[in-house]
Amino acid sequence: MNRELTCIICPLGCKINVQLEEGEVLAVSGNTCPRGKTYAITECTAPMRTLTTSVRCQNGRLLSVKTDRPIPKEKQLEAMEIINHLHPALPIAVGDVIMKDVFGADVIATKNIN
Amino acid sequence: MKDLVIIGGGPAGMSAALAAYEQGIRDILILERDSSLGGILQQCIHNGFGLHKFGEELTGPEYAWRYEEKVRALNIPCKLNTMVLDISDQKVITATNREDGIFQIQARAIILAMGCRERPRGALNIAGARPAGIFSAGCAQKLINVEGYLPGKNVVILGSGDIGLIMARRMMLEGAKVHAVCELMPYSGGLARNIQQCLHDFDIPLKLSHTVVEIHGRERLEGVTIAQVGKDRRPIAGTEEYIPCDTLLLSVGLIPENELSKSAGIALDPITGGAVVDQDRQTSCKGIFACGNVLHVHDLVDYVSDEAELAGKSAAAYLQGASAPACSIPLKTGNLVRYTVPQVITEKKSVTVYFRVADVRRKVQVQVWSNDRLLYSKKKASVAPGEMEALTLSAALLEDASELTICIKEDQA
């Protein structure tokens, strides 16, 4: 079986062709870089996404956050449920961990709020 | 009197300021309308920025912070909450804020970095009433990501530019349902990666060659009628479909914000909507430079930073007494090329020319002609209006050129 993918690693958006047999990746073509190959294999076996969203701080202001590494694609909405309950105290600097281990990733701040 | 005043403290303004500082300019002032630096990046909380400049994937606020941190460390003065009202052709800037009232600054050089704004509903002529619930995609983005309000629960998006795609995912994550993204053209204007991760991931249908033909509802939007369009981009009778929704987001293009450039009497390019510039990003008004989305709308902020660094360096060279222009070679647009930046070359050195095409084509040659002489030709697998193209002309190539035309030669096959 062949699967056509659009690589999401960088803005080039390469069209990648993956040859699959019973869920096993046999060959990858069309990628311009090694990261594309890694993406294609993960995408066909256990797709992952970096989640970005925002949380309301205790002073009412919004803080933009992200998972510090990709989480399973199908867990994005569940992760949103968890993250939406966070109301961190200030001050917060870029990179501060807001919550540990949400589906294997830490939720970190992407903004400074004093 | 100030050596260099930069209008706008977004990614372009900050990069330009840092580049000018690096070249030895110290008397710099950044004027910013918002209450913080960073411009539109502050509301672009998704990732995908900085791969080219930093080799890693950053969110908008993180990318902005990389630059703001340096601006602060170097103590480059900024006036926030400050609105520039006018720039004269003598480089007198009139601005206003709460602390200083209305004030004027005479600048020796100016860099325009005001960015762009969204095309509004009024530019589209959609029939129907004027109910609440119709937002530009960027406005909805600010409401959700900065203010913390969800503008609606059932959404249709018109336009598949990157902001529209990003907002489709963002609304889904926040619990709204996006019923469709309609695109007038037979192809999307957004990046392929965004179609995958913002639409396909959430099973949002992308309806190419479709537009909104009618808006329903009096107080609040109740639904839209969409229809397929033909090659002439006009709706095809009988293809209408009603979609109930309470929110319509418009992601239908960006326009460089050049009211100030006009007041300074700067020549504008009717296609880009930005200033006509030379290879150093100097406008028709000597000592006034332009960069970023106020000059032409970029695909990636990384390229904005690159361009702003060039403008910052050029403004520094101008202040340090660079020599007058050596030549004037106009760059013209040929087959399928919509615009070029720069539009004129005034010095015979290596110049990178950026341009956009008018339509999607496969297997083409990018060509540069000087009168009837072919100077440059390069094969490209494909070109698309959504992707800015670049080519570099060497100093030797420009040696005896008097006028250059950039065109796309289509494959005969």
XYZ file of C-alpha atoms in Angstrom, chain B:
413
model
C 16.853 65.590 15.645
C 17.276 61.807 15.534
C 19.602 59.845 13.282
C 17.224 56.953 12.658
C 13.539 56.623 13.473
C 11.845 53.286 12.869
C 8.077 53.284 12.460
C 6.769 50.007 13.873
C 8.189 47.659 16.536
C 7.195 44.317 15.011
C 9.651 41.777 13.613
C 10.693 44.122 10.787
C 11.216 47.174 12.987
C 13.199 45.280 15.622
C 15.450 43.512 13.081
C 16.095 46.790 11.271
C 16.984 48.553 14.531
C 19.405 45.791 15.550
C 21.078 45.760 12.122
C 21.544 49.546 12.141
C 22.936 49.368 15.679
C 25.403 46.697 14.602
C 26.642 49.052 11.874
C 27.431 51.703 14.492
C 24.265 53.809 14.541
C 23.400 54.721 18.132
C 20.810 57.490 17.922
C 17.842 55.217 17.141
C 14.177 55.472 18.157
C 11.475 52.863 17.574
C 7.879 54.123 17.540
C 5.263 51.428 18.243
C 1.463 51.795 18.260
C 0.798 48.794 20.537
C 1.587 48.467 24.255
C 4.413 45.982 23.590
C 6.959 45.170 20.893
C 6.447 42.172 18.620
C 3.647 43.292 16.328
C 1.371 40.601 14.939
C 3.633 37.837 16.313
C 2.113 38.403 19.768
C -1.166 36.884 18.620
C 0.403 34.160 16.435
C 0.793 31.668 19.285
C 1.171 28.672 16.928
C 4.584 27.276 16.071
C 6.443 27.249 12.763
C 8.459 30.457 13.053
C 12.234 30.715 13.057
C 13.315 27.520 11.282
C 15.331 29.571 8.810
C 16.750 32.185 11.241
C 17.248 30.073 14.372
C 17.168 26.470 13.116
C 14.344 25.607 15.501
C 10.582 25.832 15.541
C 9.335 28.733 17.644
C 5.918 30.213 18.348
C 5.256 33.838 17.354
C 5.733 35.296 20.858
C 8.983 33.325 21.281
C 10.312 34.569 17.926
C 9.434 38.154 18.889
C 11.104 37.709 22.275
C 14.410 36.658 20.656
C 14.543 40.130 19.093
C 12.981 42.121 21.932
C 15.558 40.667 24.327
C 18.371 42.078 22.148
C 16.659 45.452 21.680
C 16.342 45.724 25.473
C 19.902 44.539 26.148
C 21.252 47.236 23.822
C 18.954 49.857 25.354
C 17.588 50.911 21.986
C 14.900 53.473 22.879
C 11.280 52.610 22.059
C 8.154 54.680 22.508
C 5.210 52.307 22.969
C 1.510 53.257 22.732
C 2.652 55.834 20.217
C 0.767 56.513 17.010
C 2.550 58.156 14.111
C 0.171 60.566 12.399
C 2.281 61.949 9.585
C 5.656 61.789 7.878
C 6.671 64.725 5.709
C 8.917 64.536 2.648
C 11.482 66.424 4.779
C 11.459 63.453 7.216
C 9.580 65.270 9.973
C 7.546 62.726 11.927
C 4.404 63.796 13.785
C 3.300 61.354 16.474
C 1.134 61.222 19.565
C 0.894 59.363 22.860
C -0.530 59.916 26.346
C 2.700 61.172 27.948
C 4.081 63.461 25.245
C 0.856 64.677 23.623
C 1.441 65.507 19.983
C 5.117 65.857 19.138
C 7.425 66.151 16.139
C 10.796 64.560 15.431
C 13.169 65.528 12.654
C 14.847 62.316 11.474
C 17.934 62.028 9.288
C 16.771 58.598 8.123
C 13.511 56.678 8.525
C 12.693 52.987 8.207
C 9.070 52.171 7.465
C 8.054 48.925 9.192
C 4.320 49.381 9.773
C 3.270 45.942 8.553
C -0.013 45.201 6.862
C -3.699 44.833 7.624
C -6.401 42.448 6.548
C -8.664 42.947 3.580
C -12.068 43.690 5.095
C -15.516 42.383 4.218
C -16.263 45.593 2.353
C -13.716 44.617 -0.294
C -15.688 41.447 -1.120
C -19.222 42.625 -1.928
C -21.020 39.669 -0.334
C -24.801 40.065 -0.500
C -26.911 40.062 2.655
C -27.394 41.908 5.917
C -24.748 43.093 8.370
C -25.249 40.803 11.375
C -22.740 40.277 14.176
C -20.507 37.219 13.824
C -18.441 38.194 10.797
C -14.773 38.675 11.666
C -11.526 38.938 9.817
C -9.423 35.885 10.714
C -6.770 38.035 12.383
C -9.376 39.791 14.509
C -10.724 36.428 15.691
C -7.130 35.375 16.362
C -6.594 38.371 18.621
C -9.912 37.773 20.427
C -9.039 34.122 21.139
C -5.284 34.289 21.725
C -4.831 37.672 23.411
C -8.226 38.631 24.885
C -9.481 35.127 25.643
C -12.893 35.223 23.965
C -14.261 32.601 21.572
C -16.094 34.550 18.841
C -18.525 31.724 17.991
C -19.295 28.013 18.033
C -20.200 27.095 14.445
C -17.807 28.498 11.947
C -17.333 28.866 8.196
C -14.058 30.310 6.933
C -13.749 32.110 3.617
C -10.228 32.101 2.218
C -7.544 29.465 2.679
C -4.556 31.687 3.323
C -2.390 30.646 6.246
C -4.251 32.780 8.794
C -7.550 31.149 7.815
C -6.052 27.660 8.099
C -4.389 28.370 11.441
C -7.665 29.784 12.782
C -9.599 26.709 11.629
C -7.427 24.547 13.877
C -7.441 27.073 16.696
C -11.267 27.253 16.782
C -11.526 23.444 16.737
C -9.066 23.150 19.639
C -11.090 25.685 21.624
C -14.270 23.668 21.158
C -15.920 25.317 18.159
C -16.902 23.377 15.045
C -15.486 24.537 11.710
C -17.869 23.338 9.001
C -15.904 24.341 5.910
C -13.066 26.429 4.540
C -14.063 27.918 1.169
C -11.469 29.078 -1.330
C -12.364 31.064 -4.435
C -9.311 29.851 -6.346
C -8.830 26.246 -7.520
C -5.826 25.999 -5.160
C -5.103 27.072 -1.599
C -3.032 30.171 -0.886
C -1.699 28.595 2.300
C 1.282 26.381 2.998
C 0.801 22.663 2.274
C 1.825 21.815 5.860
C -1.025 23.945 7.207
C -3.597 22.186 5.011
C -2.391 18.925 6.554
C -2.069 19.882 10.212
C -4.895 22.429 10.448
C -7.575 20.972 8.147
C -6.932 17.257 7.490
C -6.032 16.560 11.130
C -9.460 17.853 12.190
C -11.452 16.570 9.191
C -12.365 20.077 8.064
C -13.446 20.116 4.406
C -11.514 22.463 2.091
C -13.864 23.548 -0.668
C -11.746 24.836 -3.543
C -13.409 27.012 -6.226
C -16.144 27.944 -3.740
C -17.211 31.261 -2.290
C -19.820 32.723 0.052
C -22.642 34.222 -2.007
C -25.104 35.181 0.717
C -25.129 36.037 4.390
C -28.216 35.198 6.473
C -29.360 36.627 9.799
C -30.274 40.066 11.122
C -28.828 40.496 14.626
C -26.464 37.533 14.649
C -25.241 35.495 11.694
C -27.489 32.448 11.180
C -25.917 30.884 8.132
C -24.179 31.412 4.821
C -24.923 30.241 1.308
C -21.855 29.024 -0.482
C -21.577 28.171 -4.185
C -19.080 26.714 -6.569
C -17.406 29.174 -8.947
C -16.389 28.670 -12.566
C -13.122 29.541 -14.281
C -14.286 33.167 -14.399
C -14.579 32.971 -10.559
C -18.306 33.691 -10.780
C -20.804 31.524 -8.858
C -22.388 28.700 -10.865
C -26.198 28.704 -10.591
C -27.594 25.545 -9.031
C -24.506 24.759 -6.917
C -25.673 26.786 -3.888
C -25.501 25.112 -0.500
C -26.750 26.529 2.814
C -24.541 26.060 5.877
C -25.979 27.088 9.261
C -23.315 28.917 11.294
C -22.956 31.746 13.812
C -19.501 32.865 12.722
C -17.856 33.672 9.402
C -14.120 34.306 9.343
C -12.592 36.121 6.401
C -9.042 35.312 5.433
C -8.973 37.015 2.082
C -5.660 38.749 1.798
C -3.427 41.333 3.396
C -2.742 44.917 2.357
C 0.461 46.794 3.280
C -0.416 49.726 5.518
C 1.001 52.704 3.646
C -1.003 55.786 4.625
C 2.154 57.301 6.157
C 4.217 56.503 3.072
C 1.634 58.359 0.990
C 1.816 61.409 3.251
C 5.585 61.479 2.718
C 4.990 61.439 -1.040
C 6.702 58.067 -1.523
C 6.049 56.325 -4.863
C 3.981 53.154 -4.347
C 3.779 50.007 -6.463
C 0.105 49.422 -7.362
C 0.571 45.630 -7.284
C 2.402 45.163 -3.960
C 0.623 48.094 -2.318
C 4.026 48.966 -0.839
C 6.759 51.437 -1.739
C 8.843 51.205 -4.886
C 12.342 50.375 -3.597
C 15.873 49.797 -4.846
C 18.131 46.848 -3.930
C 18.920 48.510 -0.562
C 15.175 48.928 0.222
C 15.433 52.685 -0.167
C 12.196 54.305 -1.362
C 11.794 57.124 -3.894
C 12.336 59.509 -0.948
C 16.073 59.575 -0.156
C 16.842 58.421 3.369
C 13.475 56.662 3.802
C 13.658 52.867 3.684
C 10.932 50.201 3.879
C 10.917 46.554 4.932
C 8.655 43.729 6.017
C 4.961 43.469 5.262
C 4.582 47.213 4.714
C 6.722 46.727 1.609
C 5.140 43.510 0.326
C 3.368 40.672 2.110
C 5.818 37.906 3.040
C 5.166 34.163 3.482
C 7.479 33.754 6.473
C 8.591 36.074 9.258
C 12.140 34.751 8.785
C 12.215 36.483 5.391
C 10.843 39.659 6.966
C 13.784 39.649 9.381
C 16.240 39.154 6.503
C 14.759 42.033 4.562
C 14.683 44.285 7.627
C 18.364 43.575 8.321
C 19.110 44.729 4.787
C 17.065 47.920 5.296
C 18.768 48.562 8.660
C 22.239 48.172 7.132
C 21.296 50.385 4.200
C 19.947 53.123 6.465
C 23.206 52.991 8.442
C 25.248 53.289 5.226
C 23.094 56.243 4.159
C 23.678 57.965 7.516
C 27.408 57.287 7.235
C 27.487 59.038 3.858
C 27.148 56.300 1.235
C 27.694 57.405 -2.333
C 24.852 58.505 -4.583
C 23.148 55.971 -6.889
C 25.408 54.848 -9.743
C 22.715 53.751 -12.194
C 19.009 53.167 -12.543
C 17.981 49.827 -14.001
C 14.221 49.248 -13.835
C 13.017 45.693 -13.183
C 9.933 44.924 -15.238
C 7.447 42.100 -14.922
C 7.002 39.770 -17.904
C 4.839 36.691 -18.476
C 3.108 35.436 -15.274
C 5.209 37.608 -12.940
C 3.010 39.838 -10.756
C 5.626 41.932 -9.052
C 9.285 42.174 -8.142
C 11.048 43.609 -5.087
C 13.205 45.594 -5.644
C 11.593 47.381 -8.571
C 14.794 49.229 -9.508
C 18.527 48.539 -9.220
C 20.763 51.548 -8.582
C 24.090 49.839 -7.991
C 25.788 47.090 -9.983
C 26.425 44.618 -7.203
C 25.013 41.160 -6.501
C 21.247 41.628 -6.023
C 18.617 39.131 -4.861
C 15.284 39.786 -6.533
C 12.068 38.523 -4.931
C 8.960 38.030 -7.015
C 5.539 36.441 -7.063
C 3.785 34.671 -9.922
C 0.159 35.179 -10.953
C -0.887 31.540 -11.255
C 0.138 27.956 -10.485
C 2.396 26.357 -13.110
C 4.516 23.204 -13.289
C 7.849 22.718 -15.056
C 8.789 26.272 -15.910
C 11.890 28.352 -16.486
C 12.481 31.579 -14.633
C 14.122 33.954 -17.074
C 15.678 37.405 -16.902
C 15.992 39.403 -20.106
C 17.876 42.614 -20.816
C 16.119 44.006 -23.867
C 16.410 41.024 -26.277
C 19.253 39.292 -24.482
C 18.619 36.318 -22.170
C 20.786 36.930 -19.065
C 19.540 34.247 -16.716
C 17.482 31.101 -16.920
C 16.675 28.538 -14.259
C 14.358 25.539 -14.226
C 11.721 25.257 -11.496
C 9.572 22.200 -10.815
C 6.626 24.436 -9.924
C 5.652 27.999 -9.060
C 2.592 29.214 -7.128
C 1.264 32.637 -6.087
C 1.434 31.604 -2.426
C 5.170 31.127 -2.544
C 7.575 34.002 -2.993
C 10.363 33.200 -5.444
C 13.891 34.552 -5.331
C 16.792 34.764 -7.762
C 20.221 36.327 -7.404
C 21.735 38.429 -10.169
C 25.519 38.733 -10.028
C 27.303 42.050 -10.469
C 28.773 40.737 -13.743
C 25.291 40.025 -15.090
C 24.202 43.583 -14.400
C 27.332 45.047 -16.007
C 25.768 46.299 -19.228
C 22.082 45.926 -18.469
C 19.858 48.958 -18.942
C 16.446 47.449 -18.281
C 15.577 43.977 -16.957
C 12.451 41.888 -17.463
C 11.687 38.868 -15.287
C 9.324 36.321 -16.793
C 8.181 32.722 -16.534
C 8.653 30.602 -19.637
C 6.036 27.875 -19.647
C 6.901 24.378 -20.742
C 5.638 23.606 -24.252
C 4.987 19.975 -23.404
